[in-house]
CSV table of C-alpha atoms and ligand atoms in Angstrom, one decimal:
chain,number,residue,atom,x,y,z
A,1,UNK,CA,-61.2,-100.7,5.6
A,2,UNK,CA,-64.3,-99.2,7.0
A,3,UNK,CA,-65.1,-96.5,3.5
A,4,UNK,CA,-66.6,-99.8,2.0
A,5,UNK,CA,-69.0,-98.5,4.3
A,6,UNK,CA,-72.2,-97.2,2.6
A,7,UNK,CA,-72.0,-94.6,6.0
A,8,UNK,CA,-68.5,-93.4,3.4
A,9,UNK,CA,-71.1,-90.5,1.9
A,10,UNK,CA,-72.5,-89.2,5.5
A,11,UNK,CA,-71.4,-86.3,7.0
A,12,UNK,CA,-71.4,-85.4,10.5
A,13,UNK,CA,-72.4,-81.5,11.1
A,14,UNK,CA,-70.7,-80.3,13.9
A,15,UNK,CA,-72.9,-77.8,15.4
A,16,UNK,CA,-71.1,-74.0,15.7
A,17,UNK,CA,-70.0,-73.0,19.3
A,18,UNK,CA,-68.3,-76.9,19.8
A,19,UNK,CA,-64.8,-77.5,20.1
A,20,UNK,CA,-62.8,-80.8,19.4
A,21,UNK,CA,-60.3,-81.6,21.7
A,22,UNK,CA,-56.9,-83.5,21.3
A,23,UNK,CA,-53.6,-83.4,22.8
A,24,UNK,CA,-50.9,-86.3,21.6
A,25,UNK,CA,-47.1,-86.8,22.2
A,26,UNK,CA,-44.5,-85.9,19.7
A,27,UNK,CA,-45.3,-89.6,17.5
A,28,UNK,CA,-48.4,-88.1,17.3
A,29,UNK,CA,-50.4,-90.8,19.8
A,30,UNK,CA,-53.3,-89.6,21.6
A,31,UNK,CA,-53.2,-88.7,25.4
A,32,UNK,CA,-55.8,-86.8,25.6
A,33,UNK,CA,-60.1,-86.0,23.9
A,34,UNK,CA,-62.6,-84.1,24.6
A,35,UNK,CA,-65.6,-85.8,24.7
A,36,UNK,CA,-66.4,-84.1,21.6
A,37,UNK,CA,-63.5,-85.0,19.4
A,38,UNK,CA,-65.4,-88.7,20.4
A,39,UNK,CA,-69.4,-87.6,20.1
A,40,UNK,CA,-67.6,-86.2,16.7
A,41,UNK,CA,-65.7,-88.6,15.8
A,42,UNK,CA,-68.3,-91.3,16.5
A,43,UNK,CA,-65.2,-93.0,19.2
A,44,UNK,CA,-65.3,-93.3,22.8
A,45,UNK,CA,-62.3,-90.5,24.5
A,46,UNK,CA,-60.4,-94.0,25.6
A,47,UNK,CA,-61.0,-95.8,22.7
A,48,UNK,CA,-59.0,-93.1,21.2
A,49,UNK,CA,-56.5,-92.6,24.2
A,50,UNK,CA,-53.2,-94.3,23.0
A,51,UNK,CA,-54.5,-94.7,19.2
A,52,UNK,CA,-52.2,-92.7,16.3
A,53,UNK,CA,-54.3,-89.3,15.6
A,54,UNK,CA,-54.2,-91.3,10.8
A,55,UNK,CA,-56.2,-93.6,13.2
A,56,UNK,CA,-58.6,-90.8,11.7
A,57,UNK,CA,-57.1,-90.3,8.2
A,58,UNK,CA,-59.7,-89.7,5.4
A,59,UNK,CA,-58.3,-91.4,2.3
A,60,UNK,CA,-59.5,-88.3,-0.1
A,61,UNK,CA,-56.8,-86.2,2.3
A,62,UNK,CA,-53.6,-85.9,-0.2
A,63,UNK,CA,-50.6,-86.5,2.5
A,64,UNK,CA,-48.3,-83.7,1.2
A,65,UNK,CA,-51.5,-81.9,3.6
A,66,UNK,CA,-49.9,-84.0,6.7
A,67,UNK,CA,-46.2,-83.8,5.5
A,68,UNK,CA,-46.5,-80.0,5.6
A,69,UNK,CA,-48.4,-79.8,8.9
A,70,UNK,CA,-45.7,-82.1,10.8
A,71,UNK,CA,-43.2,-80.3,8.8
A,72,UNK,CA,-43.8,-76.6,10.0
A,73,UNK,CA,-44.8,-78.7,13.8
A,74,UNK,CA,-40.6,-79.4,14.4
A,75,UNK,CA,-39.6,-75.6,13.4
A,76,UNK,CA,-41.8,-75.0,15.8
A,77,UNK,CA,-44.6,-73.0,14.3
A,78,UNK,CA,-48.6,-73.3,14.0
A,79,UNK,CA,-50.3,-75.4,12.0
A,80,UNK,CA,-53.0,-74.4,10.7
A,81,UNK,CA,-55.6,-76.5,7.8
A,82,UNK,CA,-58.9,-77.9,7.1
A,83,UNK,CA,-59.1,-80.8,7.5
A,84,UNK,CA,-62.1,-83.8,6.5
A,85,UNK,CA,-61.4,-87.2,8.5
A,86,UNK,CA,-63.2,-90.4,8.3
A,87,UNK,CA,-65.7,-91.7,11.5
A,88,UNK,CA,-66.2,-94.9,12.8
A,89,UNK,CA,-68.1,-96.2,11.5
A,90,UNK,CA,-66.8,-94.8,7.7
A,91,UNK,CA,-69.2,-91.9,7.0
A,92,UNK,CA,-66.4,-87.9,7.3
A,93,UNK,CA,-67.0,-84.6,9.0
A,94,UNK,CA,-64.5,-81.3,8.1
A,95,UNK,CA,-62.9,-78.8,11.2
A,96,UNK,CA,-60.6,-76.2,11.5
A,97,UNK,CA,-57.6,-77.2,12.7
A,98,UNK,CA,-55.3,-75.4,14.6
A,99,UNK,CA,-51.7,-77.5,15.2
A,100,UNK,CA,-49.0,-76.8,17.6
A,101,UNK,CA,-46.2,-77.7,20.5
A,102,UNK,CA,-47.1,-77.6,23.9
A,103,UNK,CA,-43.0,-76.8,24.8
A,104,UNK,CA,-42.4,-77.3,28.8
A,105,UNK,CA,-39.0,-75.0,30.1
A,106,UNK,CA,-38.3,-74.3,26.6
A,107,UNK,CA,-38.5,-78.0,25.1
A,108,UNK,CA,-41.5,-79.3,23.4
A,109,UNK,CA,-43.0,-81.7,25.8
A,110,UNK,CA,-46.1,-82.5,23.3
A,111,UNK,CA,-48.5,-81.5,20.7
A,112,UNK,CA,-52.1,-80.0,20.7
A,113,UNK,CA,-54.7,-79.2,18.6
A,114,UNK,CA,-58.5,-77.3,18.9
A,115,UNK,CA,-61.1,-77.9,16.0
A,116,UNK,CA,-63.7,-76.1,14.8
A,117,UNK,CA,-66.4,-76.1,12.4
A,118,UNK,CA,-66.0,-73.7,8.6
A,119,UNK,CA,-68.9,-73.5,6.1
A,120,UNK,CA,-70.0,-75.9,3.6
A,121,UNK,CA,-68.6,-72.9,1.1
A,122,UNK,CA,-65.1,-73.5,2.7
A,123,UNK,CA,-65.7,-77.9,2.9
A,124,UNK,CA,-66.5,-77.7,-1.3
A,125,UNK,CA,-63.9,-75.7,-2.1
A,126,UNK,CA,-61.5,-77.4,0.2
A,127,UNK,CA,-62.4,-81.1,-1.5
A,128,UNK,CA,-62.0,-79.3,-5.2
A,129,UNK,CA,-58.6,-78.2,-4.4
A,130,UNK,CA,-57.7,-82.4,-2.3
A,131,UNK,CA,-58.6,-84.0,-5.1
A,132,UNK,CA,-56.3,-81.9,-7.1
A,133,UNK,CA,-53.8,-82.3,-5.5
A,134,UNK,CA,-54.2,-86.1,-5.6
A,135,UNK,CA,-54.8,-86.0,-9.1
A,136,UNK,CA,-51.4,-84.0,-9.1
A,137,UNK,CA,-49.2,-86.8,-6.9
A,138,UNK,CA,-51.1,-89.3,-8.7
A,139,UNK,CA,-52.7,-90.9,-5.2
A,140,UNK,CA,-56.0,-90.0,-6.5
A,141,UNK,CA,-58.5,-92.8,-4.9
A,142,UNK,CA,-62.4,-93.3,-4.9
A,143,UNK,CA,-64.0,-96.3,-3.8
A,144,UNK,CA,-66.5,-96.9,-5.2
A,145,UNK,CA,-69.0,-98.8,-3.8
A,146,UNK,CA,-72.4,-100.9,-6.2
A,147,UNK,CA,-75.8,-100.9,-4.1
A,148,UNK,CA,-76.9,-103.6,-5.1
A,149,UNK,CA,-81.2,-101.6,-6.2
A,150,UNK,CA,-83.3,-103.6,-3.3
A,151,UNK,CA,-80.3,-102.4,-0.2
A,152,UNK,CA,-80.5,-98.9,-1.9
A,153,UNK,CA,-84.4,-99.1,-1.3
A,154,UNK,CA,-84.6,-99.7,1.7
A,155,UNK,CA,-80.9,-97.3,2.5
A,156,UNK,CA,-83.9,-94.6,2.3
B,201,FMN,C1,-52.1,-82.9,17.3
B,201,FMN,C2,-52.1,-83.6,16.2
B,201,FMN,C3,-53.6,-83.3,16.3
B,201,FMN,C4,-54.2,-84.5,14.5
B,201,FMN,N1,-55.2,-84.2,13.7
B,201,FMN,C5,-55.1,-85.2,13.1
B,201,FMN,C6,-56.8,-85.0,12.1
B,201,FMN,O1,-57.4,-84.6,13.1
B,201,FMN,N2,-57.5,-86.1,11.8
B,201,FMN,C7,-55.5,-86.3,10.8
B,201,FMN,O2,-56.3,-87.3,10.4
B,201,FMN,N3,-54.5,-85.8,11.7
B,201,FMN,C8,-53.7,-85.8,12.1
B,201,FMN,N4,-52.8,-85.0,12.6
B,201,FMN,C9,-51.9,-86.0,12.2
B,201,FMN,C10,-51.8,-87.3,12.7
B,201,FMN,O3,-50.8,-87.9,13.3
B,201,FMN,C11,-50.5,-88.4,10.9
B,201,FMN,O4,-49.8,-86.9,10.4
B,201,FMN,C12,-51.4,-88.1,9.7
B,201,FMN,O5,-53.4,-89.1,9.7
B,201,FMN,C13,-51.5,-88.5,8.6
B,201,FMN,O6,-51.1,-90.3,8.6
B,201,FMN,P1,-49.3,-90.6,8.1
B,201,FMN,O7,-48.4,-89.9,9.1
B,201,FMN,O8,-49.7,-92.1,8.5
B,201,FMN,O9,-49.8,-90.8,6.7
B,201,FMN,C14,-52.9,-85.1,13.4
B,201,FMN,C15,-51.1,-84.9,14.3
B,201,FMN,C16,-50.9,-84.3,15.4
B,201,FMN,C17,-49.6,-84.0,16.5
């Protein structure tokens, strides 16, 4: 599991003005990813296409957040919320996300998502909120890696 990496605590900031765009089929399999999405997540565009969107799922995200996302989408509404995603290298990035259905002749054909940067205050607030949700639902997980002192010093 990549979240045992020392990168686990490293955050990649989404630059102001950048928008991460993706589209998925009805099962959540990625069908389109823009360059910004690839850059921020650490995957190549062609690595992302064909993979389930849950490839980015961070263990700090409560299950209930995505259950609510899918319920909202299935009811035909747009979901908006804050998401902490895991990069390919085990690091993370926070986004504000809007996810909604794409309709052709009134028929739902796929989903699309646009994500943009959020403030550090919001990240801290959401981290606390998601921790509380996980604790309440008893699905709290924290991965601790003990690094030998010499290795820690060489990482600095
Ligand atoms: C358009 C779209 C974008 C999504 N974006 C993300 C995302 O950025 N990160 C994420 O963890 N899940 C995202 N999801 C939800 C995933 O499909 C999945 O439900 C979630 O990662 C939880 O994984 P699980 O359903 O296997 O528990 C997205 C879904 C859709 C339809």
